[in-house]
mmCIF file of N, CA and C in Angstrom:
data_model
loop_
_atom_site.group_PDB
_atom_site.id
_atom_site.type_symbol
_atom_site.label_atom_id
_atom_site.label_comp_id
_atom_site.label_asym_id
_atom_site.label_seq_id
_atom_site.Cartn_x
_atom_site.Cartn_y
_atom_site.Cartn_z
ATOM 1 N N UNK A 1 0.824 -1.197 0.000
ATOM 2 C CA UNK A 1 0.000 0.000 0.000
ATOM 3 C C UNK A 1 0.869 1.262 0.000
ATOM 4 N N UNK A 2 1.998 1.202 0.694
ATOM 5 C CA UNK A 2 2.870 2.371 0.756
ATOM 6 C C UNK A 2 3.444 2.710 -0.614
ATOM 7 N N UNK A 3 3.682 1.706 -1.426
ATOM 8 C CA UNK A 3 4.220 1.956 -2.761
ATOM 9 C C UNK A 3 3.184 2.664 -3.635
ATOM 10 N N UNK A 4 1.901 2.381 -3.401
ATOM 11 C CA UNK A 4 0.840 3.055 -4.152
ATOM 12 C C UNK A 4 0.771 4.529 -3.768
ATOM 13 N N UNK A 5 0.900 4.821 -2.482
ATOM 14 C CA UNK A 5 0.882 6.210 -2.021
ATOM 15 C C UNK A 5 2.092 6.958 -2.572
ATOM 16 N N UNK A 6 3.258 6.330 -2.523
ATOM 17 C CA UNK A 6 4.464 6.948 -3.073
ATOM 18 C C UNK A 6 4.302 7.202 -4.572
ATOM 19 N N UNK A 7 3.751 6.232 -5.288
ATOM 20 C CA UNK A 7 3.499 6.414 -6.718
ATOM 21 C C UNK A 7 2.540 7.559 -6.981
ATOM 22 N N UNK A 8 1.503 7.670 -6.158
ATOM 23 C CA UNK A 8 0.553 8.769 -6.311
ATOM 24 C C UNK A 8 1.192 10.122 -6.069
ATOM 25 N N UNK A 9 2.043 10.198 -5.064
ATOM 26 C CA UNK A 9 2.744 11.459 -4.775
ATOM 27 C C UNK A 9 3.665 11.829 -5.932
ATOM 28 N N UNK A 10 4.376 10.850 -6.476
ATOM 29 C CA UNK A 10 5.275 11.112 -7.609
ATOM 30 C C UNK A 10 4.472 11.575 -8.824
ATOM 31 N N UNK A 11 3.302 11.002 -9.043
ATOM 32 C CA UNK A 11 2.452 11.418 -10.166
ATOM 33 C C UNK A 11 1.987 12.859 -9.976
ATOM 34 N N UNK A 12 1.565 13.217 -8.775
ATOM 35 C CA UNK A 12 1.106 14.587 -8.520
ATOM 36 C C UNK A 12 2.261 15.576 -8.671
ATOM 37 N N UNK A 13 3.452 15.206 -8.224
ATOM 38 C CA UNK A 13 4.626 16.070 -8.419
ATOM 39 C C UNK A 13 4.917 16.229 -9.912
ATOM 40 N N UNK A 14 4.841 15.143 -10.663
ATOM 41 C CA UNK A 14 5.060 15.219 -12.107
ATOM 42 C C UNK A 14 4.035 16.095 -12.800
ATOM 43 N N UNK A 15 2.771 15.974 -12.397
ATOM 44 C CA UNK A 15 1.724 16.812 -12.984
ATOM 45 C C UNK A 15 1.955 18.282 -12.640
ATOM 46 N N UNK A 16 2.419 18.545 -11.424
ATOM 47 C CA UNK A 16 2.721 19.921 -11.026
ATOM 48 C C UNK A 16 3.884 20.481 -11.841
ATOM 49 N N UNK A 17 4.898 19.666 -12.077
ATOM 50 C CA UNK A 17 6.022 20.117 -12.905
ATOM 51 C C UNK A 17 5.572 20.409 -14.331
ATOM 52 N N UNK A 18 4.684 19.584 -14.862
ATOM 53 C CA UNK A 18 4.163 19.851 -16.204
ATOM 54 C C UNK A 18 3.323 21.122 -16.219
ATOM 55 N N UNK A 19 2.587 21.388 -15.150
ATOM 56 C CA UNK A 19 1.840 22.642 -15.050
ATOM 57 C C UNK A 19 2.798 23.830 -15.036
ATOM 58 N N UNK A 20 3.879 23.703 -14.278
ATOM 59 C CA UNK A 20 4.856 24.790 -14.210
ATOM 60 C C UNK A 20 5.580 25.001 -15.532
ATOM 61 N N UNK A 21 5.626 23.984 -16.384
ATOM 62 C CA UNK A 21 6.280 24.115 -17.686
ATOM 63 C C UNK A 21 5.443 24.929 -18.662
ATOM 64 N N UNK A 22 4.171 25.104 -18.365
ATOM 65 C CA UNK A 22 3.287 25.845 -19.265
ATOM 66 C C UNK A 22 3.587 27.341 -19.202
ATOM 67 N N UNK A 23 3.569 28.023 -20.347
ATOM 68 C CA UNK A 23 3.784 29.473 -20.308
ATOM 69 C C UNK A 23 2.604 30.218 -19.675
ATOM 70 N N UNK A 24 1.464 29.559 -19.512
ATOM 71 C CA UNK A 24 0.278 30.199 -18.935
ATOM 72 C C UNK A 24 0.118 29.945 -17.441
ATOM 73 N N UNK A 25 1.091 29.314 -16.813
ATOM 74 C CA UNK A 25 0.976 29.029 -15.383
ATOM 75 C C UNK A 25 1.067 30.324 -14.586
ATOM 76 N N UNK A 26 0.407 30.349 -13.445
ATOM 77 C CA UNK A 26 0.371 31.542 -12.603
ATOM 78 C C UNK A 26 1.012 31.324 -11.236
ATOM 79 N N UNK A 27 1.593 30.149 -11.016
ATOM 80 C CA UNK A 27 2.161 29.852 -9.700
ATOM 81 C C UNK A 27 3.437 30.649 -9.451
ATOM 82 N N UNK A 28 4.353 30.621 -10.396
ATOM 83 C CA UNK A 28 5.619 31.346 -10.261
ATOM 84 C C UNK A 28 5.578 32.582 -11.151
ATOM 85 N N UNK A 29 5.995 33.705 -10.602
ATOM 86 C CA UNK A 29 5.992 34.931 -11.398
ATOM 87 C C UNK A 29 7.167 34.981 -12.365
ATOM 88 N N UNK A 30 8.283 34.375 -11.983
ATOM 89 C CA UNK A 30 9.476 34.386 -12.834
ATOM 90 C C UNK A 30 9.313 33.399 -13.986
ATOM 91 N N UNK A 31 10.030 33.642 -15.052
ATOM 92 C CA UNK A 31 10.024 32.722 -16.196
ATOM 93 C C UNK A 31 10.808 31.481 -15.812
ATOM 94 N N UNK A 32 10.205 30.327 -15.982
ATOM 95 C CA UNK A 32 10.832 29.065 -15.596
ATOM 96 C C UNK A 32 11.319 28.324 -16.836
ATOM 97 N N UNK A 33 12.333 27.465 -16.678
ATOM 98 C CA UNK A 33 12.825 26.681 -17.823
ATOM 99 C C UNK A 33 11.804 25.607 -18.208
ATOM 100 N N UNK A 34 10.945 25.938 -19.150
ATOM 101 C CA UNK A 34 9.825 25.080 -19.512
ATOM 102 C C UNK A 34 10.219 23.709 -20.014
ATOM 103 N N UNK A 35 11.224 23.653 -20.866
ATOM 104 C CA UNK A 35 11.613 22.362 -21.446
ATOM 105 C C UNK A 35 12.138 21.410 -20.367
ATOM 106 N N UNK A 36 12.968 21.922 -19.468
ATOM 107 C CA UNK A 36 13.502 21.091 -18.385
ATOM 108 C C UNK A 36 12.383 20.609 -17.462
ATOM 109 N N UNK A 37 11.480 21.516 -17.116
ATOM 110 C CA UNK A 37 10.359 21.129 -16.258
ATOM 111 C C UNK A 37 9.458 20.107 -16.942
ATOM 112 N N UNK A 38 9.245 20.276 -18.241
ATOM 113 C CA UNK A 38 8.386 19.342 -18.973
ATOM 114 C C UNK A 38 8.987 17.941 -18.990
ATOM 115 N N UNK A 39 10.270 17.846 -19.306
ATOM 116 C CA UNK A 39 10.900 16.522 -19.352
ATOM 117 C C UNK A 39 10.974 15.887 -17.967
ATOM 118 N N UNK A 40 11.225 16.701 -16.950
ATOM 119 C CA UNK A 40 11.249 16.175 -15.584
ATOM 120 C C UNK A 40 9.855 15.713 -15.160
ATOM 121 N N UNK A 41 8.836 16.469 -15.543
ATOM 122 C CA UNK A 41 7.463 16.075 -15.237
ATOM 123 C C UNK A 41 7.062 14.787 -15.928
ATOM 124 N N UNK A 42 7.465 14.635 -17.188
ATOM 125 C CA UNK A 42 7.169 13.394 -17.916
ATOM 126 C C UNK A 42 7.875 12.214 -17.253
ATOM 127 N N UNK A 43 9.130 12.424 -16.855
ATOM 128 C CA UNK A 43 9.870 11.353 -16.176
ATOM 129 C C UNK A 43 9.215 10.997 -14.842
ATOM 130 N N UNK A 44 8.725 12.000 -14.127
ATOM 131 C CA UNK A 44 8.056 11.733 -12.853
ATOM 132 C C UNK A 44 6.747 10.982 -13.070
ATOM 133 N N UNK A 45 5.994 11.345 -14.110
ATOM 134 C CA UNK A 45 4.761 10.606 -14.406
ATOM 135 C C UNK A 45 5.066 9.154 -14.748
ATOM 136 N N UNK A 46 6.105 8.931 -15.532
ATOM 137 C CA UNK A 46 6.480 7.557 -15.889
ATOM 138 C C UNK A 46 6.952 6.786 -14.654
ATOM 139 N N UNK A 47 7.710 7.442 -13.788
ATOM 140 C CA UNK A 47 8.167 6.786 -12.557
ATOM 141 C C UNK A 47 6.991 6.471 -11.637
ATOM 142 N N UNK A 48 6.063 7.408 -11.539
ATOM 143 C CA UNK A 48 4.872 7.162 -10.735
ATOM 144 C C UNK A 48 4.051 6.009 -11.280
ATOM 145 N N UNK A 49 3.945 5.939 -12.611
ATOM 146 C CA UNK A 49 3.237 4.816 -13.228
ATOM 147 C C UNK A 49 3.937 3.502 -12.911
ATOM 148 N N UNK A 50 5.262 3.499 -12.971
ATOM 149 C CA UNK A 50 6.013 2.277 -12.652
ATOM 150 C C UNK A 50 5.774 1.847 -11.203
ATOM 151 N N UNK A 51 5.704 2.806 -10.297
ATOM 152 C CA UNK A 51 5.445 2.467 -8.895
ATOM 153 C C UNK A 51 4.028 1.932 -8.701
ATOM 154 N N UNK A 52 3.058 2.573 -9.338
ATOM 155 C CA UNK A 52 1.672 2.121 -9.200
ATOM 156 C C UNK A 52 1.486 0.757 -9.860
ATOM 157 N N UNK A 53 2.232 0.497 -10.931
ATOM 158 C CA UNK A 53 2.152 -0.811 -11.590
ATOM 159 C C UNK A 53 2.589 -1.946 -10.663
ATOM 160 N N UNK A 54 3.436 -1.653 -9.705
ATOM 161 C CA UNK A 54 3.867 -2.688 -8.751
ATOM 162 C C UNK A 54 2.752 -3.033 -7.770
ATOM 163 N N UNK A 55 1.755 -2.166 -7.666
ATOM 164 C CA UNK A 55 0.670 -2.360 -6.714
ATOM 165 C C UNK A 55 -0.616 -2.841 -7.378
ATOM 166 N N UNK A 56 -0.921 -2.309 -8.581
ATOM 167 C CA UNK A 56 -2.179 -2.633 -9.264
ATOM 168 C C UNK A 56 -1.881 -3.183 -10.653
ATOM 169 N N UNK A 57 -2.911 -3.637 -11.307
ATOM 170 C CA UNK A 57 -2.767 -4.150 -12.665
ATOM 171 C C UNK A 57 -2.506 -3.037 -13.660
ATOM 172 N N UNK A 58 -2.176 -3.390 -14.907
ATOM 173 C CA UNK A 58 -1.807 -2.378 -15.893
ATOM 174 C C UNK A 58 -2.928 -1.393 -16.227
ATOM 175 N N UNK A 59 -4.124 -1.891 -16.453
ATOM 176 C CA UNK A 59 -5.226 -0.996 -16.824
ATOM 177 C C UNK A 59 -5.598 -0.101 -15.647
ATOM 178 N N UNK A 60 -5.686 -0.678 -14.467
ATOM 179 C CA UNK A 60 -6.011 0.110 -13.275
ATOM 180 C C UNK A 60 -4.922 1.143 -12.987
ATOM 181 N N UNK A 61 -3.671 0.774 -13.195
ATOM 182 C CA UNK A 61 -2.565 1.705 -12.941
ATOM 183 C C UNK A 61 -2.622 2.909 -13.867
ATOM 184 N N UNK A 62 -2.870 2.659 -15.141
ATOM 185 C CA UNK A 62 -2.973 3.775 -16.090
ATOM 186 C C UNK A 62 -4.151 4.660 -15.716
ATOM 187 N N UNK A 63 -5.276 4.060 -15.349
ATOM 188 C CA UNK A 63 -6.443 4.836 -14.940
ATOM 189 C C UNK A 63 -6.134 5.678 -13.705
ATOM 190 N N UNK A 64 -5.460 5.100 -12.729
ATOM 191 C CA UNK A 64 -5.107 5.824 -11.505
ATOM 192 C C UNK A 64 -4.194 7.005 -11.819
ATOM 193 N N UNK A 65 -3.176 6.773 -12.637
ATOM 194 C CA UNK A 65 -2.212 7.835 -12.957
ATOM 195 C C UNK A 65 -2.886 8.957 -13.741
ATOM 196 N N UNK A 66 -3.686 8.605 -14.730
ATOM 197 C CA UNK A 66 -4.358 9.631 -15.537
ATOM 198 C C UNK A 66 -5.349 10.416 -14.680
ATOM 199 N N UNK A 67 -6.064 9.737 -13.802
ATOM 200 C CA UNK A 67 -7.017 10.422 -12.932
ATOM 201 C C UNK A 67 -6.306 11.367 -11.968
ATOM 202 N N UNK A 68 -5.222 10.922 -11.363
ATOM 203 C CA UNK A 68 -4.467 11.797 -10.461
ATOM 204 C C UNK A 68 -3.912 13.014 -11.191
ATOM 205 N N UNK A 69 -3.406 12.807 -12.396
ATOM 206 C CA UNK A 69 -2.873 13.933 -13.172
ATOM 207 C C UNK A 69 -3.990 14.921 -13.514
ATOM 208 N N UNK A 70 -5.149 14.411 -13.933
ATOM 209 C CA UNK A 70 -6.263 15.303 -14.271
ATOM 210 C C UNK A 70 -6.749 16.077 -13.050
ATOM 211 N N UNK A 71 -6.804 15.422 -11.902
ATOM 212 C CA UNK A 71 -7.221 16.118 -10.680
ATOM 213 C C UNK A 71 -6.210 17.204 -10.322
ATOM 214 N N UNK A 72 -4.931 16.894 -10.433
ATOM 215 C CA UNK A 72 -3.898 17.894 -10.133
ATOM 216 C C UNK A 72 -4.000 19.080 -11.087
ATOM 217 N N UNK A 73 -4.195 18.798 -12.384
ATOM 218 C CA UNK A 73 -4.283 19.881 -13.367
ATOM 219 C C UNK A 73 -5.575 20.673 -13.246
ATOM 220 N N UNK A 74 -6.583 20.121 -12.600
ATOM 221 C CA UNK A 74 -7.830 20.846 -12.384
ATOM 222 C C UNK A 74 -7.768 21.667 -11.106
ATOM 223 N N UNK A 75 -7.238 21.086 -10.052
ATOM 224 C CA UNK A 75 -7.255 21.733 -8.745
ATOM 225 C C UNK A 75 -6.140 22.767 -8.596
ATOM 226 N N UNK A 76 -4.978 22.506 -9.148
ATOM 227 C CA UNK A 76 -3.833 23.407 -8.966
ATOM 228 C C UNK A 76 -4.110 24.833 -9.461
ATOM 229 N N UNK A 77 -4.651 25.037 -10.672
ATOM 230 C CA UNK A 77 -4.947 26.420 -11.073
ATOM 231 C C UNK A 77 -5.978 27.100 -10.174
ATOM 232 N N UNK A 78 -6.944 26.340 -9.658
ATOM 233 C CA UNK A 78 -7.928 26.928 -8.746
ATOM 234 C C UNK A 78 -7.282 27.343 -7.433
ATOM 235 N N UNK A 79 -6.391 26.514 -6.918
ATOM 236 C CA UNK A 79 -5.684 26.851 -5.676
ATOM 237 C C UNK A 79 -4.807 28.083 -5.880
ATOM 238 N N UNK A 80 -4.128 28.144 -7.020
ATOM 239 C CA UNK A 80 -3.267 29.299 -7.308
ATOM 240 C C UNK A 80 -4.105 30.568 -7.419
ATOM 241 N N UNK A 81 -5.246 30.498 -8.104
ATOM 242 C CA UNK A 81 -6.112 31.673 -8.246
ATOM 243 C C UNK A 81 -6.640 32.123 -6.886
ATOM 244 N N UNK A 82 -7.025 31.177 -6.048
ATOM 245 C CA UNK A 82 -7.521 31.529 -4.722
ATOM 246 C C UNK A 82 -6.403 32.123 -3.868
ATOM 247 N N UNK A 83 -5.205 31.545 -3.973
ATOM 248 C CA UNK A 83 -4.071 31.996 -3.182
ATOM 249 C C UNK A 83 -3.650 33.410 -3.580
ATOM 250 N N UNK A 84 -3.647 33.681 -4.871
ATOM 251 C CA UNK A 84 -3.244 35.009 -5.347
ATOM 252 C C UNK A 84 -4.297 36.057 -5.027
ATOM 253 N N UNK A 85 -5.550 35.670 -4.960
ATOM 254 C CA UNK A 85 -6.627 36.604 -4.665
ATOM 255 C C UNK A 85 -7.013 37.406 -5.892
ATOM 256 N N UNK A 86 -7.979 38.279 -5.696
ATOM 257 C CA UNK A 86 -8.462 39.121 -6.790
ATOM 258 C C UNK A 86 -7.422 40.192 -7.109
ATOM 259 N N UNK A 87 -7.302 40.569 -8.389
ATOM 260 C CA UNK A 87 -6.380 41.656 -8.743
ATOM 261 C C UNK A 87 -6.800 42.964 -8.074
ATOM 262 N N UNK A 88 -5.850 43.854 -7.905
ATOM 263 C CA UNK A 88 -6.136 45.144 -7.283
ATOM 264 C C UNK A 88 -7.213 45.878 -8.077
ATOM 265 N N UNK A 89 -8.156 46.471 -7.375
ATOM 266 C CA UNK A 89 -9.218 47.216 -8.030
ATOM 267 C C UNK A 89 -10.419 46.364 -8.399
ATOM 268 N N UNK A 90 -10.324 45.059 -8.228
ATOM 269 C CA UNK A 90 -11.448 44.169 -8.533
ATOM 270 C C UNK A 90 -11.775 43.356 -7.293
ATOM 271 N N UNK A 91 -13.054 43.177 -7.058
ATOM 272 C CA UNK A 91 -13.453 42.323 -5.930
ATOM 273 C C UNK A 91 -14.819 41.744 -6.127
#
């Protein structure tokens, strides 16, 4: 069970790195090295899939990884928008 949790954490980290690789991300104000973050995120997703594969079957593992990535890509921009708050002059 611990390997599944570790795999899930690695997948969420990989999805976050892929989010940070996007030029439209709002988490970091500075320009980030997109290509490096993208390749690192892809490697983390693959590593997370390999870890989850040790716990579940192949079809279930792919479903788990894709679902975790989609949840991260859905929730992360909302958290960033809430954290940053409304722009000055708007409320």
